[in-house]
Tab-separated table of C-alpha atoms in Angstrom:
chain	number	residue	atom	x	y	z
A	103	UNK	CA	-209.123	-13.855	46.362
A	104	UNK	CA	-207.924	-11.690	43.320
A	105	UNK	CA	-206.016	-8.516	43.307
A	106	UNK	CA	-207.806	-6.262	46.412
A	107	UNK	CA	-206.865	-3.078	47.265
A	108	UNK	CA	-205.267	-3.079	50.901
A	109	UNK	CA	-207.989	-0.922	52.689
A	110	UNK	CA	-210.234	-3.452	51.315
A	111	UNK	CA	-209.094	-6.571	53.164
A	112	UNK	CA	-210.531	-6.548	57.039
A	113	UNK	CA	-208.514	-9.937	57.160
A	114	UNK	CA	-206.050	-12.315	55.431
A	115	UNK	CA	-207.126	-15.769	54.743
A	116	UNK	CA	-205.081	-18.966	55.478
A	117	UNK	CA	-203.699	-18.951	52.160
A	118	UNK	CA	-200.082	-20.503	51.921
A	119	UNK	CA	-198.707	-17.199	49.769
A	120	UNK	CA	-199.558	-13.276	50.447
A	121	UNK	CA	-198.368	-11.046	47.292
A	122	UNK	CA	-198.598	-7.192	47.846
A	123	UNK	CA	-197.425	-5.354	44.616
A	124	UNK	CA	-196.181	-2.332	45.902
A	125	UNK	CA	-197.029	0.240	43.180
A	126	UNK	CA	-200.636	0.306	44.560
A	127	UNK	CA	-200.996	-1.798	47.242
A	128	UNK	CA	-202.770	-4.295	45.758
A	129	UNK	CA	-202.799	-7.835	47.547
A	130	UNK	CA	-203.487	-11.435	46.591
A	131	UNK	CA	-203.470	-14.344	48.090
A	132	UNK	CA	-203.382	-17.787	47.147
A	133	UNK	CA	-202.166	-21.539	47.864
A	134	UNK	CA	-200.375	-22.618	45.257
A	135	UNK	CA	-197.141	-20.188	43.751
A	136	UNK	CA	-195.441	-20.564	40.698
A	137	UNK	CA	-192.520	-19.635	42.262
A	138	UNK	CA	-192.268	-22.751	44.291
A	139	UNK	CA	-190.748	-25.073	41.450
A	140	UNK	CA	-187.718	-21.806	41.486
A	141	UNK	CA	-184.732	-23.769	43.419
A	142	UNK	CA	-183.025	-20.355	43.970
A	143	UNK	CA	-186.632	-19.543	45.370
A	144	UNK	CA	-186.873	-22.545	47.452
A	145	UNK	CA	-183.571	-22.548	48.874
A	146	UNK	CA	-183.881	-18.808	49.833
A	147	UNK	CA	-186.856	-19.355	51.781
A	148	UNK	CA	-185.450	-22.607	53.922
A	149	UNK	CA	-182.480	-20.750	54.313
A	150	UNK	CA	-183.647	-18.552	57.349
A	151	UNK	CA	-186.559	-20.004	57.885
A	152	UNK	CA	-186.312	-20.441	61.669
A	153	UNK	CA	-184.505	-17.186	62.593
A	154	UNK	CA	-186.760	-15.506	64.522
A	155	UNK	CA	-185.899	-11.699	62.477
A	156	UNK	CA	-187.745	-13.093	59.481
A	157	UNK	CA	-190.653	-14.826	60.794
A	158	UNK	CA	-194.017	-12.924	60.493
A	159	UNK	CA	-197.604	-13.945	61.808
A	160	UNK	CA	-200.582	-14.013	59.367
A	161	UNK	CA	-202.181	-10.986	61.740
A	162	UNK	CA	-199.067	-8.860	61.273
A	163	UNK	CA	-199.072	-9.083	57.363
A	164	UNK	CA	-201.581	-6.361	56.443
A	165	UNK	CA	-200.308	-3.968	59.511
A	166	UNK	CA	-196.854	-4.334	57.896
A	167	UNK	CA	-198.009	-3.219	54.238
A	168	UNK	CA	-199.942	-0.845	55.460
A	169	UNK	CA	-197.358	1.247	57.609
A	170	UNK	CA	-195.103	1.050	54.163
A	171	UNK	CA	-197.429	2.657	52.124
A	172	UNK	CA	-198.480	5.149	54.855
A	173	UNK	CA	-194.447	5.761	55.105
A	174	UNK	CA	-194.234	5.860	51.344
A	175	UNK	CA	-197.017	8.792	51.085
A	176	UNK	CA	-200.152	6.817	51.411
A	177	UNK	CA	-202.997	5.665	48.952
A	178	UNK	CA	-202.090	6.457	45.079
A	179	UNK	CA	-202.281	5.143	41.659
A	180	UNK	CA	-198.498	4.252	41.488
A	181	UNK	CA	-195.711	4.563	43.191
A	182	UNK	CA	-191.783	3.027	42.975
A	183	UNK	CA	-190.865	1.513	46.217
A	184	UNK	CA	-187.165	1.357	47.392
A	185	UNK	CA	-185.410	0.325	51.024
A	186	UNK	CA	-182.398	2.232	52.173
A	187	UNK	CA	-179.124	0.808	51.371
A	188	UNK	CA	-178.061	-2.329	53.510
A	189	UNK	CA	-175.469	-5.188	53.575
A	190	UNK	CA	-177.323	-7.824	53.395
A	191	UNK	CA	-179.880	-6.936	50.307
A	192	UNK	CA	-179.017	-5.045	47.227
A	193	UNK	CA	-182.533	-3.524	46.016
A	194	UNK	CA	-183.140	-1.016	43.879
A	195	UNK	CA	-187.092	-1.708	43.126
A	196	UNK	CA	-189.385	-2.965	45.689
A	197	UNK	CA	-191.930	-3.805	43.064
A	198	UNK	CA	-193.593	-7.259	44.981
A	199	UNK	CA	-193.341	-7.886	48.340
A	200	UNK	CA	-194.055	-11.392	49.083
A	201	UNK	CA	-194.857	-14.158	51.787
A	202	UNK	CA	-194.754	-17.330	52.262
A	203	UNK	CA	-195.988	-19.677	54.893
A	204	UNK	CA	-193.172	-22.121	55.461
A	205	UNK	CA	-193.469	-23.513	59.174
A	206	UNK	CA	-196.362	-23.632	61.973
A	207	UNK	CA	-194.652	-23.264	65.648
A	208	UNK	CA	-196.174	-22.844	69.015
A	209	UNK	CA	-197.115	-19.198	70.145
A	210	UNK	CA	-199.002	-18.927	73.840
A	211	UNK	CA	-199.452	-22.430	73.840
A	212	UNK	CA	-201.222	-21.911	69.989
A	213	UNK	CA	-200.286	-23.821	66.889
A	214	UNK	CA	-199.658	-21.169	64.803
A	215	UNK	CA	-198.649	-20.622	61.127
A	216	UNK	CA	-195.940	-18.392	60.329
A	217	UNK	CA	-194.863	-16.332	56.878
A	218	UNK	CA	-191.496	-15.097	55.732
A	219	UNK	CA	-191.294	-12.117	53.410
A	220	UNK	CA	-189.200	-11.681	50.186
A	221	UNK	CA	-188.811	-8.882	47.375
A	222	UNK	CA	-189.284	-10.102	44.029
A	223	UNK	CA	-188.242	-7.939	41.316
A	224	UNK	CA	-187.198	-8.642	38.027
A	225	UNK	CA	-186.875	-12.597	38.736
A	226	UNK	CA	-184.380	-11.713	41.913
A	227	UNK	CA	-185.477	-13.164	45.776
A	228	UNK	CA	-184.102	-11.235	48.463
A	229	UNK	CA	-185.624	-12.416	51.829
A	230	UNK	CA	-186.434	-9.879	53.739
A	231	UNK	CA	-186.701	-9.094	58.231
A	232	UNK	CA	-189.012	-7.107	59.799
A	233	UNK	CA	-186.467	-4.564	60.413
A	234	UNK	CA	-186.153	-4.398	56.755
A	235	UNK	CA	-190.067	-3.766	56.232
A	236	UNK	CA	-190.860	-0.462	58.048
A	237	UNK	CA	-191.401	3.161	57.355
A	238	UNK	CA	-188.368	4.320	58.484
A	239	UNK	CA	-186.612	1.758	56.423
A	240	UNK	CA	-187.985	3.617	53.077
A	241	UNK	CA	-185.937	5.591	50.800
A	242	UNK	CA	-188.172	8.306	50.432
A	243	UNK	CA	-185.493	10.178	48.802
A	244	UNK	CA	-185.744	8.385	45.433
A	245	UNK	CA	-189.829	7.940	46.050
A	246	UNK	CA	-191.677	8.004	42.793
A	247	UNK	CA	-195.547	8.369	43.714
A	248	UNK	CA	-198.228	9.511	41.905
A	249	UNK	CA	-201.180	10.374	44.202
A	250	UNK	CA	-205.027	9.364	42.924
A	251	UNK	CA	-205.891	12.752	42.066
A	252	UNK	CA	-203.083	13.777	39.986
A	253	UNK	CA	-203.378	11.381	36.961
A	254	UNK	CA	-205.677	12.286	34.109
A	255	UNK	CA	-208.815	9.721	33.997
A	256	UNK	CA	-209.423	10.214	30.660
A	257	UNK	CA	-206.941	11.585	27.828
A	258	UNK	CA	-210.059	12.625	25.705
A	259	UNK	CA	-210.591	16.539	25.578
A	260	UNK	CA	-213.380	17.907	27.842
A	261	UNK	CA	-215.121	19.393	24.305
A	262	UNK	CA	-214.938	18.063	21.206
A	263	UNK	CA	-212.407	19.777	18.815
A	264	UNK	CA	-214.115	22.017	16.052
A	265	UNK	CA	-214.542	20.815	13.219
A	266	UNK	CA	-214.126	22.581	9.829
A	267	UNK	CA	-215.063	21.825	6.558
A	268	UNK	CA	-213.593	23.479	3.400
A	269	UNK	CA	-214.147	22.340	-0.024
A	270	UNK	CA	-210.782	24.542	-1.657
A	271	UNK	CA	-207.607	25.558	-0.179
A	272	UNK	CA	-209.272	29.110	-0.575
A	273	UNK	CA	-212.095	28.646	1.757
A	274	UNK	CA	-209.167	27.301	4.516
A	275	UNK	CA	-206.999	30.235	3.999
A	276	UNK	CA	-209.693	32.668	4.670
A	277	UNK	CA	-210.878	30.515	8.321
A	278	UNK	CA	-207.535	30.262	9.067
């Protein structure tokens, strides 16, 4: 699948890795990450990878995304994502909010697979629960969003400038 718009997607596939940059709410999904051969990467993600706070269902995925950019002013060209303060993650930029499917457990008698999520921004993982991935989580207060209708779609003017053509500076002086 390549880079989809969120609205776009009616359902994830079985991928192993979900990656949702957050400026636009773009998604992408594949099975092999380039992340994986990261041993600050990989050790992140086995850290916590069977407390029950940090575990996420493929089905959940796109309903979590979604309710953050709802809560961070809904559908626009760009926007700079940040979490409220906590103790346990120092963000400043949410700029890729990843998954990764690391286990497959038993839900209602269903083998199931399961994802955890993690910020990636500027080559830092911070794994991240659901608590940590909802609206009222946001930091709206330091929100940078640009909204689809308020940047320019082309920078050329709507008429061509006039063009004037003088042989001497005399003829200029006198159309200036």
């Amino acid at each position: 699948m390549d880079w989809t718009y969120i609205d776009n997607i009616d359902k994830l596939p079985a991928d192993d890795f979900v990656h949702c940059d957050t400026r636009d709410f773009f998604i992408l999904t594949c099975n092999k990450n380039p992340k994986e051969k990261n041993d600050k990467f990989a050790k992140l993600i086995r850290s916590r990878m069977r407390q029950e706070r940090f575990l996420f269902r493929r089905d959940e995925i796109l309903g979590t995304l979604k309710a953050l950019e709802m809560g961070s002013e809904g559908p626009g060209d760009w926007r700079m994502l940040r979490l409220k303060p906590s103790r346990h993650y120092n963000i400043s930029w949410l700029k890729y909010i990843r998954f990764a499917a690391v286990d497959k457990i038993e839900i209602l008698g269903r083998t199931e697979r399961v994802y955890v999520a993690y910020a990636d921004c500027c080559g830092e993982y911070t794994q991240l629960s659901r608590q940590d991935l909802t609206p009222e989580n946001l930091d709206n207060e330091h929100l940078n969003h640009i909204p689809f209708d308020m940047i320019p779609r082309s920078t050329q003017p709507e008429t061509p400038p006039k063009v004037i053509k003088c042989d001497t500076l005399e003829d200029l002086s006198k159309v200036l």
